[in-house]
PDB file of C-alpha atoms and ligand atoms in Angstrom:
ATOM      1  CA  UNK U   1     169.266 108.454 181.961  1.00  0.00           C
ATOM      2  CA  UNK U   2     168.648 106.344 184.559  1.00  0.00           C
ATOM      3  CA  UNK U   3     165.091 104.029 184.503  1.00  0.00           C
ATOM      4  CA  UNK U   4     162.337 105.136 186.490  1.00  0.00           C
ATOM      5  CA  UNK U   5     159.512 103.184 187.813  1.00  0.00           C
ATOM      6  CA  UNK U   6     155.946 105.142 187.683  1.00  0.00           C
ATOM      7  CA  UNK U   7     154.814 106.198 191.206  1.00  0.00           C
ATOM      8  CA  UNK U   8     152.154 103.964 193.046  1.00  0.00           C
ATOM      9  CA  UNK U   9     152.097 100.444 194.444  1.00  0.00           C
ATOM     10  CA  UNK U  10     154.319  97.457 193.479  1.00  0.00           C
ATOM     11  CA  UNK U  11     153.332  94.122 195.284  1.00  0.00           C
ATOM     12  CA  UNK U  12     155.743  91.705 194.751  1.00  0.00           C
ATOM     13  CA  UNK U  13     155.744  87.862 195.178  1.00  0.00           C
ATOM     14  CA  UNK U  14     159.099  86.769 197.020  1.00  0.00           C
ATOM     15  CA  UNK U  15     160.132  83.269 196.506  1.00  0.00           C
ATOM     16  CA  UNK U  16     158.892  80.617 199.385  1.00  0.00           C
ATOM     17  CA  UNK U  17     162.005  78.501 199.715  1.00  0.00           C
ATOM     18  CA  UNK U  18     163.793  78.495 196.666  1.00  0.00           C
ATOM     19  CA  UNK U  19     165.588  82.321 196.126  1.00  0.00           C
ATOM     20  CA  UNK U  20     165.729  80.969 191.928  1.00  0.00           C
ATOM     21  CA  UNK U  21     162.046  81.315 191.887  1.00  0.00           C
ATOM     22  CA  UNK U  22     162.125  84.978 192.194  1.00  0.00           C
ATOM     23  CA  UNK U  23     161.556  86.218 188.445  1.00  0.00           C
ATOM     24  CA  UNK U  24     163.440  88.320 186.426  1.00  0.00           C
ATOM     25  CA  UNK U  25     159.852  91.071 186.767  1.00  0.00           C
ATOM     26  CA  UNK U  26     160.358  90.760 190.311  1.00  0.00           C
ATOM     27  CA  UNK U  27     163.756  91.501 190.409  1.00  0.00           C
ATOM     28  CA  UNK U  28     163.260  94.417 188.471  1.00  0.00           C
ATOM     29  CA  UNK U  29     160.830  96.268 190.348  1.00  0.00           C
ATOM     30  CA  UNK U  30     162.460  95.075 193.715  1.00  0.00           C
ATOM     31  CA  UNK U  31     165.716  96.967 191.970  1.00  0.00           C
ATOM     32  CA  UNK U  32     163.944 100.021 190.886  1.00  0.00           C
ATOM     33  CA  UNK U  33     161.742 100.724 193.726  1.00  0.00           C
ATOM     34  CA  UNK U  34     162.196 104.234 195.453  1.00  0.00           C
ATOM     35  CA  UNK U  35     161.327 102.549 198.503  1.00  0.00           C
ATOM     36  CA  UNK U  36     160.683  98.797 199.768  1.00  0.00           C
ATOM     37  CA  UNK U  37     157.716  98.356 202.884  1.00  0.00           C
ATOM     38  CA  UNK U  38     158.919  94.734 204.342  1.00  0.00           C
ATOM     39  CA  UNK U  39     157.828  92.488 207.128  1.00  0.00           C
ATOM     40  CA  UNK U  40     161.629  92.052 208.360  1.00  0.00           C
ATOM     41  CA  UNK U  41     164.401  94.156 206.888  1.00  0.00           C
ATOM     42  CA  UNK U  42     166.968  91.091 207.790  1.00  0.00           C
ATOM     43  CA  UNK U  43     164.807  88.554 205.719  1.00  0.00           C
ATOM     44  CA  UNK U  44     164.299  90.621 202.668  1.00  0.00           C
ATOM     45  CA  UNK U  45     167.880  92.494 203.109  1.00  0.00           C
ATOM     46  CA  UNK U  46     169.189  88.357 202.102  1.00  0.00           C
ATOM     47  CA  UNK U  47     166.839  88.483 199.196  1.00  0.00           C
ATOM     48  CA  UNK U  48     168.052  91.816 197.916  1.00  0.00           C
ATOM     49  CA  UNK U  49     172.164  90.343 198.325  1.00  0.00           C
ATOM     50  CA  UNK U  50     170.970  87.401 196.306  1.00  0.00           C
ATOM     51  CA  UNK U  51     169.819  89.956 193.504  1.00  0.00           C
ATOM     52  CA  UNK U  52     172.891  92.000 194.389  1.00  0.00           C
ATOM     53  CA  UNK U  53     171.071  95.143 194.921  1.00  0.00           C
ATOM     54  CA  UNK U  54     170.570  98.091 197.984  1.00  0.00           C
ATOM     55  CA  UNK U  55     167.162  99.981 198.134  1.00  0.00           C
ATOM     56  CA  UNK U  56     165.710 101.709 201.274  1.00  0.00           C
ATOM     57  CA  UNK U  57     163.646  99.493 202.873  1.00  0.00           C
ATOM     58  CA  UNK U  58     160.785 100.781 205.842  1.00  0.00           C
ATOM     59  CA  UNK U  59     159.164  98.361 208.114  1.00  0.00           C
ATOM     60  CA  UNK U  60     155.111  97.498 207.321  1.00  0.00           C
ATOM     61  CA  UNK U  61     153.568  94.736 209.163  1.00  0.00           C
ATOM     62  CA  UNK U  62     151.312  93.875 211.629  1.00  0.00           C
ATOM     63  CA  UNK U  63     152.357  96.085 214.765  1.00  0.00           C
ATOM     64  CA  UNK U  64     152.760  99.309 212.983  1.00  0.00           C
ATOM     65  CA  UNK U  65     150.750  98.787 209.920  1.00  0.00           C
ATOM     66  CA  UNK U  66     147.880 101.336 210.875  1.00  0.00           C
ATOM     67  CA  UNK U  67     150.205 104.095 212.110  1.00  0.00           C
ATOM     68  CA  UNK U  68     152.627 103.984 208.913  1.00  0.00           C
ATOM     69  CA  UNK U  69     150.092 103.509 206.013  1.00  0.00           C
ATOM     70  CA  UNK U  70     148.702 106.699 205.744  1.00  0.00           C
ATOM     71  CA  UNK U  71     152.358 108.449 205.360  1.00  0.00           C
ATOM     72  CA  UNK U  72     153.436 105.341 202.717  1.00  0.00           C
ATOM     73  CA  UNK U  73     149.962 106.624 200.771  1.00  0.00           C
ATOM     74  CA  UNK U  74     150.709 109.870 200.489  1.00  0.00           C
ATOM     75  CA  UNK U  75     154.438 108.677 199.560  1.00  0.00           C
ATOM     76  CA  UNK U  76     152.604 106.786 196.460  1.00  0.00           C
ATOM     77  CA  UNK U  77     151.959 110.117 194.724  1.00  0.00           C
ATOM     78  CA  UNK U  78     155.769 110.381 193.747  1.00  0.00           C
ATOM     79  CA  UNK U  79     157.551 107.515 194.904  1.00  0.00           C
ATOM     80  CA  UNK U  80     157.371 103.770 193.558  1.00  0.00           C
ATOM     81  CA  UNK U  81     157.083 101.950 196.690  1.00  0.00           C
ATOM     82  CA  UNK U  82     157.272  97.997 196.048  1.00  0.00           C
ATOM     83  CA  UNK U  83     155.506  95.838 198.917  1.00  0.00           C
ATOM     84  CA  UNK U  84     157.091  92.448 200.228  1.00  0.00           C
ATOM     85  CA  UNK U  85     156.446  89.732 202.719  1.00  0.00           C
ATOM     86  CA  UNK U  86     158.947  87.454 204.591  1.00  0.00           C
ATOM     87  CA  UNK U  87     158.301  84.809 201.696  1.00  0.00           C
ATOM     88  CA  UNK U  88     155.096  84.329 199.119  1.00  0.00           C
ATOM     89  CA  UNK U  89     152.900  86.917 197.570  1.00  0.00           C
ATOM     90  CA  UNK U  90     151.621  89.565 200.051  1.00  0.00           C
ATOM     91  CA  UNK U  91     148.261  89.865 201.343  1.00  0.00           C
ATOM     92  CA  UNK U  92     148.011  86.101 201.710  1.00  0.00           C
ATOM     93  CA  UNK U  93     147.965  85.681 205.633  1.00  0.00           C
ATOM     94  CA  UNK U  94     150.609  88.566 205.366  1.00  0.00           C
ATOM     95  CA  UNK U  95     149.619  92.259 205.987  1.00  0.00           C
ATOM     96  CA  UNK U  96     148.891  94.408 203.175  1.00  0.00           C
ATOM     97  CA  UNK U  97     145.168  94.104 201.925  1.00  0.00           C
ATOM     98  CA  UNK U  98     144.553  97.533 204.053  1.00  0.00           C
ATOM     99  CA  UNK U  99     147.514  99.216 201.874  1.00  0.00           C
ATOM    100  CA  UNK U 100     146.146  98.202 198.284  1.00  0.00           C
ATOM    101  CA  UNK U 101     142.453  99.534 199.474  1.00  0.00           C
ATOM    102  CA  UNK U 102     143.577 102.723 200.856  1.00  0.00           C
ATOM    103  CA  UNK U 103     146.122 103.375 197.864  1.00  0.00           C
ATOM    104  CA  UNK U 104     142.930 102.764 195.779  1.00  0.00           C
ATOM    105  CA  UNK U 105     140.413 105.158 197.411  1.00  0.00           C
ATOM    106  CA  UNK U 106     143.598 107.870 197.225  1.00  0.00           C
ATOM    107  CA  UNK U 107     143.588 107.065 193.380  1.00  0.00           C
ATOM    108  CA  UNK U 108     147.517 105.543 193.536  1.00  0.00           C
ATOM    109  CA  UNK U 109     148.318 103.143 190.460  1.00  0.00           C
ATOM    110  CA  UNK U 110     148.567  99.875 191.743  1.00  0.00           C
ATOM    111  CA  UNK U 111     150.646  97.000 189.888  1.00  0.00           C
ATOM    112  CA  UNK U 112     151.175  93.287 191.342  1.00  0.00           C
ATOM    113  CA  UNK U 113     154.104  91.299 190.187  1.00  0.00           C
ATOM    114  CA  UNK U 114     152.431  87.696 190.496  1.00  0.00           C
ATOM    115  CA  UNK U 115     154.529  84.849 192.051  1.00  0.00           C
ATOM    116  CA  UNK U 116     155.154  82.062 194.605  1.00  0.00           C
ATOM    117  CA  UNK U 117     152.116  81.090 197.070  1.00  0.00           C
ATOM    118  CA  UNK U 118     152.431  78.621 199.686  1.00  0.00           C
ATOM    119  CA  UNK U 119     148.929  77.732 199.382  1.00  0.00           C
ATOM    120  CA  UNK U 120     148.480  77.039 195.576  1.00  0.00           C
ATOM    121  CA  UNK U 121     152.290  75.111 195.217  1.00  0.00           C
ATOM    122  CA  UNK U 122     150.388  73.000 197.845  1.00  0.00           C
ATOM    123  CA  UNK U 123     147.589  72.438 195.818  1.00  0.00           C
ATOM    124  CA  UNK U 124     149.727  71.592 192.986  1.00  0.00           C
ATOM    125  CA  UNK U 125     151.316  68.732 195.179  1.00  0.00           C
ATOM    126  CA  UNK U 126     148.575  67.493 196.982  1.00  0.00           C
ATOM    127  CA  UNK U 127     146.960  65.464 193.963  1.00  0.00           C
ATOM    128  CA  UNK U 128     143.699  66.412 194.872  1.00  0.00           C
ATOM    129  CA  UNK U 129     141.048  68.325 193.487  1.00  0.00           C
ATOM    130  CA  UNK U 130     142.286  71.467 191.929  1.00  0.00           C
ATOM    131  CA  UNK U 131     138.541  73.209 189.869  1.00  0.00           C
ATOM    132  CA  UNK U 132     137.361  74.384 193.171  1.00  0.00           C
ATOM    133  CA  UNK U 133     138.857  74.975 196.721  1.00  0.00           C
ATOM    134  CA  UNK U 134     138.910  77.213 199.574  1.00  0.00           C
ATOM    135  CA  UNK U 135     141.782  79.228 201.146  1.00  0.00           C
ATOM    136  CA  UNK U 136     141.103  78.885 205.222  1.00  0.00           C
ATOM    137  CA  UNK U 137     144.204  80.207 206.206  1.00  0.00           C
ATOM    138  CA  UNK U 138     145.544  79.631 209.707  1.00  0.00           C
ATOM    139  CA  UNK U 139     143.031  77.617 211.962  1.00  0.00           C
ATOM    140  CA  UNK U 140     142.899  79.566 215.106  1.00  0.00           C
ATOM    141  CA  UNK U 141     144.821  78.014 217.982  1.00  0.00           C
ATOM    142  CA  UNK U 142     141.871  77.189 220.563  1.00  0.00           C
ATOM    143  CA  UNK U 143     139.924  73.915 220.353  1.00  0.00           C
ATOM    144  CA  UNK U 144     136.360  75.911 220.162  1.00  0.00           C
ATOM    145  CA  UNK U 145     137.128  78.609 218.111  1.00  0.00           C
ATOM    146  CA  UNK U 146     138.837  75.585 215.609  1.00  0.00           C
ATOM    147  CA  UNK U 147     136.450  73.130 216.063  1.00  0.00           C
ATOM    148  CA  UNK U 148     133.985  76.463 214.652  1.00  0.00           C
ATOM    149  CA  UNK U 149     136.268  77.374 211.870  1.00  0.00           C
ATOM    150  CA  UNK U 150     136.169  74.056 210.447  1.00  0.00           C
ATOM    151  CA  UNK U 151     131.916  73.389 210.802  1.00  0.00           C
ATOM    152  CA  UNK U 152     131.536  76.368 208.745  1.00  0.00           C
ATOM    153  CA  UNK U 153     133.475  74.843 205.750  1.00  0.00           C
ATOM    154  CA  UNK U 154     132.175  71.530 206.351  1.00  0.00           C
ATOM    155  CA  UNK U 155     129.652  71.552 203.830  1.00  0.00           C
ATOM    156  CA  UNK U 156     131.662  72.899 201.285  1.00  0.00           C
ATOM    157  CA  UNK U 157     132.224  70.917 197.786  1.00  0.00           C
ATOM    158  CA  UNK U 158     135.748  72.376 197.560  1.00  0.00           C
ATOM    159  CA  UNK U 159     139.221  71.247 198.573  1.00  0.00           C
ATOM    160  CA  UNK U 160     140.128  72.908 201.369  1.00  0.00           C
ATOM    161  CA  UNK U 161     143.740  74.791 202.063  1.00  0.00           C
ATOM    162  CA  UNK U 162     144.690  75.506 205.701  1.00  0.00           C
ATOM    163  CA  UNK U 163     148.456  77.076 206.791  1.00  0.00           C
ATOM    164  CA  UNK U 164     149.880  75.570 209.985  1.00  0.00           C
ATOM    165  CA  UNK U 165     152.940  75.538 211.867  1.00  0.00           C
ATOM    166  CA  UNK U 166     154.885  71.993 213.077  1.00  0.00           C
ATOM    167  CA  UNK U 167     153.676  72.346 216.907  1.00  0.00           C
ATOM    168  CA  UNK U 168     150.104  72.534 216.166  1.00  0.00           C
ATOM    169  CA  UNK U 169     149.760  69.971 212.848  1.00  0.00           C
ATOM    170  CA  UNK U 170     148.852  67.152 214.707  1.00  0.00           C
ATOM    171  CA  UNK U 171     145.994  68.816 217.318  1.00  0.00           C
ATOM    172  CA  UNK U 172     144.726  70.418 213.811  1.00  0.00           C
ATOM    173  CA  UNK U 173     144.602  66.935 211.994  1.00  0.00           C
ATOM    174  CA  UNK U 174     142.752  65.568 214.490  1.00  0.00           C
ATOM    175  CA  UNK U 175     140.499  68.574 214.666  1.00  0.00           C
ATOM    176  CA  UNK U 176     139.618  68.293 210.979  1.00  0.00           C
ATOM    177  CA  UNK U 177     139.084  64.263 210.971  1.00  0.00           C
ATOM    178  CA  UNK U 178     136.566  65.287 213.781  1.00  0.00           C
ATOM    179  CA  UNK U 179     135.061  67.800 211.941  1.00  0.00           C
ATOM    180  CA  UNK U 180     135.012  66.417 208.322  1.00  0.00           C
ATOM    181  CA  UNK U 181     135.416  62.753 208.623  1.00  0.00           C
ATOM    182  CA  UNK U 182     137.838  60.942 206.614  1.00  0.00           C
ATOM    183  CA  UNK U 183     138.547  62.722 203.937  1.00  0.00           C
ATOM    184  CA  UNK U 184     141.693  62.282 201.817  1.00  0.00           C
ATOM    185  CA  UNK U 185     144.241  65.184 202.634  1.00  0.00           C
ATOM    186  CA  UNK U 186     148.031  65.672 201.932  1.00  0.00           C
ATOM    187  CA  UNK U 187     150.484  67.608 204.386  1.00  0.00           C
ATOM    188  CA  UNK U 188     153.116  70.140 202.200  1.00  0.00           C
ATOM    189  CA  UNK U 189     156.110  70.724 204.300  1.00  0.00           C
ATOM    190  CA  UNK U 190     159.010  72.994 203.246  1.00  0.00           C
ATOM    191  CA  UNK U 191     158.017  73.130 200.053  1.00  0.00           C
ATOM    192  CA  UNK U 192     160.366  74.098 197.369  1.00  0.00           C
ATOM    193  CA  UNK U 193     162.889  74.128 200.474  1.00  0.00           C
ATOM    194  CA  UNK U 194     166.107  71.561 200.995  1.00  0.00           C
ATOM    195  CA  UNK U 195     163.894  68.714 203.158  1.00  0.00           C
ATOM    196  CA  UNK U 196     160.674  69.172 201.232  1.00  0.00           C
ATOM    197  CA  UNK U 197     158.058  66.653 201.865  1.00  0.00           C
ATOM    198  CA  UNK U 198     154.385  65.694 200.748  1.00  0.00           C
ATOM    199  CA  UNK U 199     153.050  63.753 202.259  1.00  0.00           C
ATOM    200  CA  UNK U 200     149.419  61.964 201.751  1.00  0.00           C
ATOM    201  CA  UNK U 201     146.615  59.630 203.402  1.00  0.00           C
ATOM    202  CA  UNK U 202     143.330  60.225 204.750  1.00  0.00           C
ATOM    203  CA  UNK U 203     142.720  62.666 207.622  1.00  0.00           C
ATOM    204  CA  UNK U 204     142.692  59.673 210.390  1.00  0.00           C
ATOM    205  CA  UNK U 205     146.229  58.421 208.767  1.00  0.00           C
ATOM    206  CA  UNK U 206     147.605  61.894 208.946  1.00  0.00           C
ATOM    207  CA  UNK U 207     146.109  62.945 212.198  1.00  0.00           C
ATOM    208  CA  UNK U 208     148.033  59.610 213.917  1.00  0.00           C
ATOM    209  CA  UNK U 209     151.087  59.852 211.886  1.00  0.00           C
ATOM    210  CA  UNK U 210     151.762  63.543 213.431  1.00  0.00           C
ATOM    211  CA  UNK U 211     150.332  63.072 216.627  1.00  0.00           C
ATOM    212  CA  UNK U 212     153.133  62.317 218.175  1.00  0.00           C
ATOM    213  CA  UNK U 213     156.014  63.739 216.202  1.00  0.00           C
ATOM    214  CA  UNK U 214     155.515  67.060 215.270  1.00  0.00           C
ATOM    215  CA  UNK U 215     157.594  68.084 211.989  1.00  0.00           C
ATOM    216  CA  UNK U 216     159.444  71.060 211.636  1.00  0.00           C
ATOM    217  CA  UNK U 217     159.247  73.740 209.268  1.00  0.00           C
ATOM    218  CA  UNK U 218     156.688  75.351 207.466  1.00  0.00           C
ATOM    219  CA  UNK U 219     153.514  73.455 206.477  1.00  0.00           C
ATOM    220  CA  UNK U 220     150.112  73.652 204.501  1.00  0.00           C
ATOM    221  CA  UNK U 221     147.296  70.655 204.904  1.00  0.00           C
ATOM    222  CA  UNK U 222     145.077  70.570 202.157  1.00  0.00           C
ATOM    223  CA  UNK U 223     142.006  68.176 202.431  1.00  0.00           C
ATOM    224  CA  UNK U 224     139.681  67.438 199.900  1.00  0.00           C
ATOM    225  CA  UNK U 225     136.189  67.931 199.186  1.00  0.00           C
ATOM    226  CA  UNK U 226     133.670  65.478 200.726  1.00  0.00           C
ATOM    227  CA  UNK U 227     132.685  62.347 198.870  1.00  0.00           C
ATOM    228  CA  UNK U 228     129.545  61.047 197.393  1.00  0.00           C
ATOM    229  CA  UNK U 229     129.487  58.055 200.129  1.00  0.00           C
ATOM    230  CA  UNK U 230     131.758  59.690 203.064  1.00  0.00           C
ATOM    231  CA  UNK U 231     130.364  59.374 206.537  1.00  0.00           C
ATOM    232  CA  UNK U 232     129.505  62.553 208.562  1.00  0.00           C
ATOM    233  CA  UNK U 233     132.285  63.424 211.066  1.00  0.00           C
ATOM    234  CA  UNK U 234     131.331  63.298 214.910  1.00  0.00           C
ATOM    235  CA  UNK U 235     130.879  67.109 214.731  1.00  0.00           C
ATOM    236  CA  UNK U 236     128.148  66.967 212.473  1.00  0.00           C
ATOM    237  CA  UNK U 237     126.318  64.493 214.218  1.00  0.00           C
ATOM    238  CA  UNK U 238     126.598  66.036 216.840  1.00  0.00           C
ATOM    239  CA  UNK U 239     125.631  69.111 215.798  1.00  0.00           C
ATOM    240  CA  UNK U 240     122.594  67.979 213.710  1.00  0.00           C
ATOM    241  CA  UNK U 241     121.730  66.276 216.819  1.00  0.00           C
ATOM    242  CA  UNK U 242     121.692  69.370 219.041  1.00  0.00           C
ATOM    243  CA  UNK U 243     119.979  71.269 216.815  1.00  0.00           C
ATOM    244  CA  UNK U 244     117.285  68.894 216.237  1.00  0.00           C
ATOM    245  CA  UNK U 245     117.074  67.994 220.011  1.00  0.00           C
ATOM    246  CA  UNK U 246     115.806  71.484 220.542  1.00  0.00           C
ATOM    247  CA  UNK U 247     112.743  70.845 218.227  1.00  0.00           C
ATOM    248  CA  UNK U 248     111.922  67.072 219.255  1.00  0.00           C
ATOM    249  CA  UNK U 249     112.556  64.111 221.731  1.00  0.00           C
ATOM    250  CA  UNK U 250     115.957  62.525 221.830  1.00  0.00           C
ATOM    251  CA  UNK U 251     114.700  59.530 220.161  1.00  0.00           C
ATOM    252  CA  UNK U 252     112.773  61.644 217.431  1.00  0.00           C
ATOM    253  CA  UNK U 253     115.868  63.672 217.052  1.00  0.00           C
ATOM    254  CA  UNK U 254     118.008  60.916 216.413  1.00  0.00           C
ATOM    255  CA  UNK U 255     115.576  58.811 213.817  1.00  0.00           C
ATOM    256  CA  UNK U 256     115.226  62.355 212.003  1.00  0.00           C
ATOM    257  CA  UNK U 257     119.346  62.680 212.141  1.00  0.00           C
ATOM    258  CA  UNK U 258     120.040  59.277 211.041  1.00  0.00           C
ATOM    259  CA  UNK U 259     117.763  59.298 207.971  1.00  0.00           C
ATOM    260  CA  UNK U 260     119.409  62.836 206.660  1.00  0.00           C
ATOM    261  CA  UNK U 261     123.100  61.649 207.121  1.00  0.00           C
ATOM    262  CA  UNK U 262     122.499  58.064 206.385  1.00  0.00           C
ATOM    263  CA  UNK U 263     123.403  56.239 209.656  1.00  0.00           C
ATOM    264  CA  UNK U 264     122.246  54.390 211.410  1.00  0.00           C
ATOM    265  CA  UNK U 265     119.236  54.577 214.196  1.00  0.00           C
ATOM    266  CA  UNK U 266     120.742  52.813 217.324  1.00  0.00           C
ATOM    267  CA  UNK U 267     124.134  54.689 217.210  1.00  0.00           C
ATOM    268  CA  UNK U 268     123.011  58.193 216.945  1.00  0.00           C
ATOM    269  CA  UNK U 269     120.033  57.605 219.557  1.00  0.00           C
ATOM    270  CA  UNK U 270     123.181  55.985 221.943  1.00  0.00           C
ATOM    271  CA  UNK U 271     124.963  59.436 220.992  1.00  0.00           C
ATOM    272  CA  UNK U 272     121.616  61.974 221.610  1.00  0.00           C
ATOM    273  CA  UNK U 273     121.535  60.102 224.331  1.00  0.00           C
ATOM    274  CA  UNK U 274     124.621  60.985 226.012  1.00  0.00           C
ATOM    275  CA  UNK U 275     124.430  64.499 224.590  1.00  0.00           C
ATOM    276  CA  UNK U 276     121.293  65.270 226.434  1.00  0.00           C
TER     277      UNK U 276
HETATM  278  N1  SAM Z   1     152.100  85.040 202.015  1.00  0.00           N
HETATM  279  C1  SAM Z   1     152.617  83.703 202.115  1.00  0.00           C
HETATM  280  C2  SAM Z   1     152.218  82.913 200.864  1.00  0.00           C
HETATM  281  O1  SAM Z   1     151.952  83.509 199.833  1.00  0.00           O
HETATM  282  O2  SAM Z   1     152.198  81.698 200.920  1.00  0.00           O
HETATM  283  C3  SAM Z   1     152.152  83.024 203.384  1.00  0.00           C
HETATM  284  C4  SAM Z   1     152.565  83.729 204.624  1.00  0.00           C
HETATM  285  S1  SAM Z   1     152.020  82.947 206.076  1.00  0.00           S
HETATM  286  C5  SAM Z   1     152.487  84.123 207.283  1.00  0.00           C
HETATM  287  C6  SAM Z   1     153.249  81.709 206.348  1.00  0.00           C
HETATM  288  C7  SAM Z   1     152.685  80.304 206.214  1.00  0.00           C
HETATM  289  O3  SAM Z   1     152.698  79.907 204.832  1.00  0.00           O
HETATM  290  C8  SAM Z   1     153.517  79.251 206.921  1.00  0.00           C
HETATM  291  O4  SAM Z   1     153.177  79.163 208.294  1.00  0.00           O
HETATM  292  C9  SAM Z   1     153.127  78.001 206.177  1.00  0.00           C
HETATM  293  O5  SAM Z   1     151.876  77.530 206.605  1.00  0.00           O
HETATM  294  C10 SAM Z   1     153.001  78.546 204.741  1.00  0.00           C
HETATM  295  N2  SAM Z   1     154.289  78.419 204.033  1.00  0.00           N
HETATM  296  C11 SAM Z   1     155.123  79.406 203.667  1.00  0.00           C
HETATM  297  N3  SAM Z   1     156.202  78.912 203.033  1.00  0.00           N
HETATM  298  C12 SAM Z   1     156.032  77.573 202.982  1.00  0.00           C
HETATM  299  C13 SAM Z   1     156.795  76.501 202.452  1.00  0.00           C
HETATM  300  N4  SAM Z   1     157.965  76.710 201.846  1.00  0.00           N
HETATM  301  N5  SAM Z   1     156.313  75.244 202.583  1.00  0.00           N
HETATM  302  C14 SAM Z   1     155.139  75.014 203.187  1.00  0.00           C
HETATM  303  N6  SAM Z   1     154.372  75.997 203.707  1.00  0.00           N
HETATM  304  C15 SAM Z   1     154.808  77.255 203.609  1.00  0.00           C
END
């Protein structure tokens, strides 16, 4: 008799460069499932030649994700229905987290098969704090709304891991040198792919090395946490500033700033100053 899977949820961890880091569990399930969601039935089709197998395959990302879940639910009771993204486990800045709650509130057994992540090979690379960090994700596009994302990790004693794409590295860099000073970092490019590439420095060094020349590929920056001795970014001061300008005179403001971050007088009174 042929071997069945159990009905539910399978999510499965596709390899992120490298199609020999798919595992032998993976392969399994991907061969046995009644049906496979994917984010693009031409990516995963490649991934299913390299394993030499043919399973149905219905589309499940972003842009029809709300329509199609509640049918792939109900699907659950008898089917085993494996979920994939284009590369890395699902979930992680890939669609799927609304799937895995919904299949839990309709009682659906729910299995993951544990594999490749862009985000943690890059922390394995990056030779920088590994006991705590923080998965930001993609930084949103517009200076503001970036310049926000990044105060509110800031203050965090954690590495920090942020996706990005070649055309946007260097305006990020420079966005997080602003907003965190110059903390040590290490840009992950194509990892476990033919033109891999790690490279490290501190966030100014980075931010001008890719100014300029954009690299190509895929890419994850991961910056450590702050240091005992590191100087507060521009941002900070900035912000410490504003917020303390609303409380007390410029001059005030700035000797009350300079003592909590440790600078000195003169230069943030120059900078309230031209804030005000
Ligand atoms: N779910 C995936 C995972 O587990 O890593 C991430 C999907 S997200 C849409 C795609 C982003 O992951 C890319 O823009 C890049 O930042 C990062 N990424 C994926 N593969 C990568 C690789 N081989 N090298 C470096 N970064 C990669």
């Amino acid at each position: 008799m042929c071997e069945r899977l159990e009905p539910g949820l399978y999510i499965v961890a596709t390899p992120i460069g490298n199609l020999a880091d798919l595992s032998p569990h993976a392969a399994r399930i991907l061969s046995l499932a009644d049906l496979v969601a994917v984010e693009d039935s031409r990516v995963t089709a490649k991934l299913m030649n390299h394993i030499g197998v043919k399973r149905p395959m219905t589309p499940y990302h972003d842009h029809n994700a709300d329509r199609v879940r509640p049918d792939l639910i109900a699907q659950m009771a008898e089917k085993a229905i494996a979920l994939v993204s284009d590369a890395g486990t699902p979930l992680i800045s890939d669609p799927g987290f609304k799937l895995v709650r919904d299949a839990r509130a309709a009682g659906r057994s729910i299995h993951t098969v544990a594999g490749p992540c862009a985000a943690i090979a890059a922390l394995t690379l990056a030779g920088l704090p590994t006991d705590r960090f923080f998965f930001m994700g993609f930084l949103p596009p517009k200076t503001a709304a970036r310049a926000t994302a990044i105060a509110e990790v800031a203050t965090l004693t954690a590495t920090l891991i942020f996706y990005e794409s070649g055309p946007r590295l260097g305006a990020a860099l420079a966005a997080l040198h602003k907003g965190l000073g110059d903390r040590e970092g290490a840009v992950a490019r194509e990892i476990s792919k033919k033109f891999e590439e790690t490279v490290t420095g501190t966030l100014g060094e980075l931010a001008a090395r890719y100014a300029e020349a954009p690299p190509k590929g895929e890419i994850v920056i991961v910056v450590g946490p702050p240091g005992e001795a590191e100087p507060a970014g521009e941002d900070q001061i900035d912000d410490a500033l504003r917020e303390a300008m609303t409380r007390l005179s410029a001059s005030r403001a700035a000797a009350e700033v300079a003592e909590t971050l440790g600078l000195r007088r003169r230069d943030v009174y120059e900078r309230a100053l031209a804030l005000k």
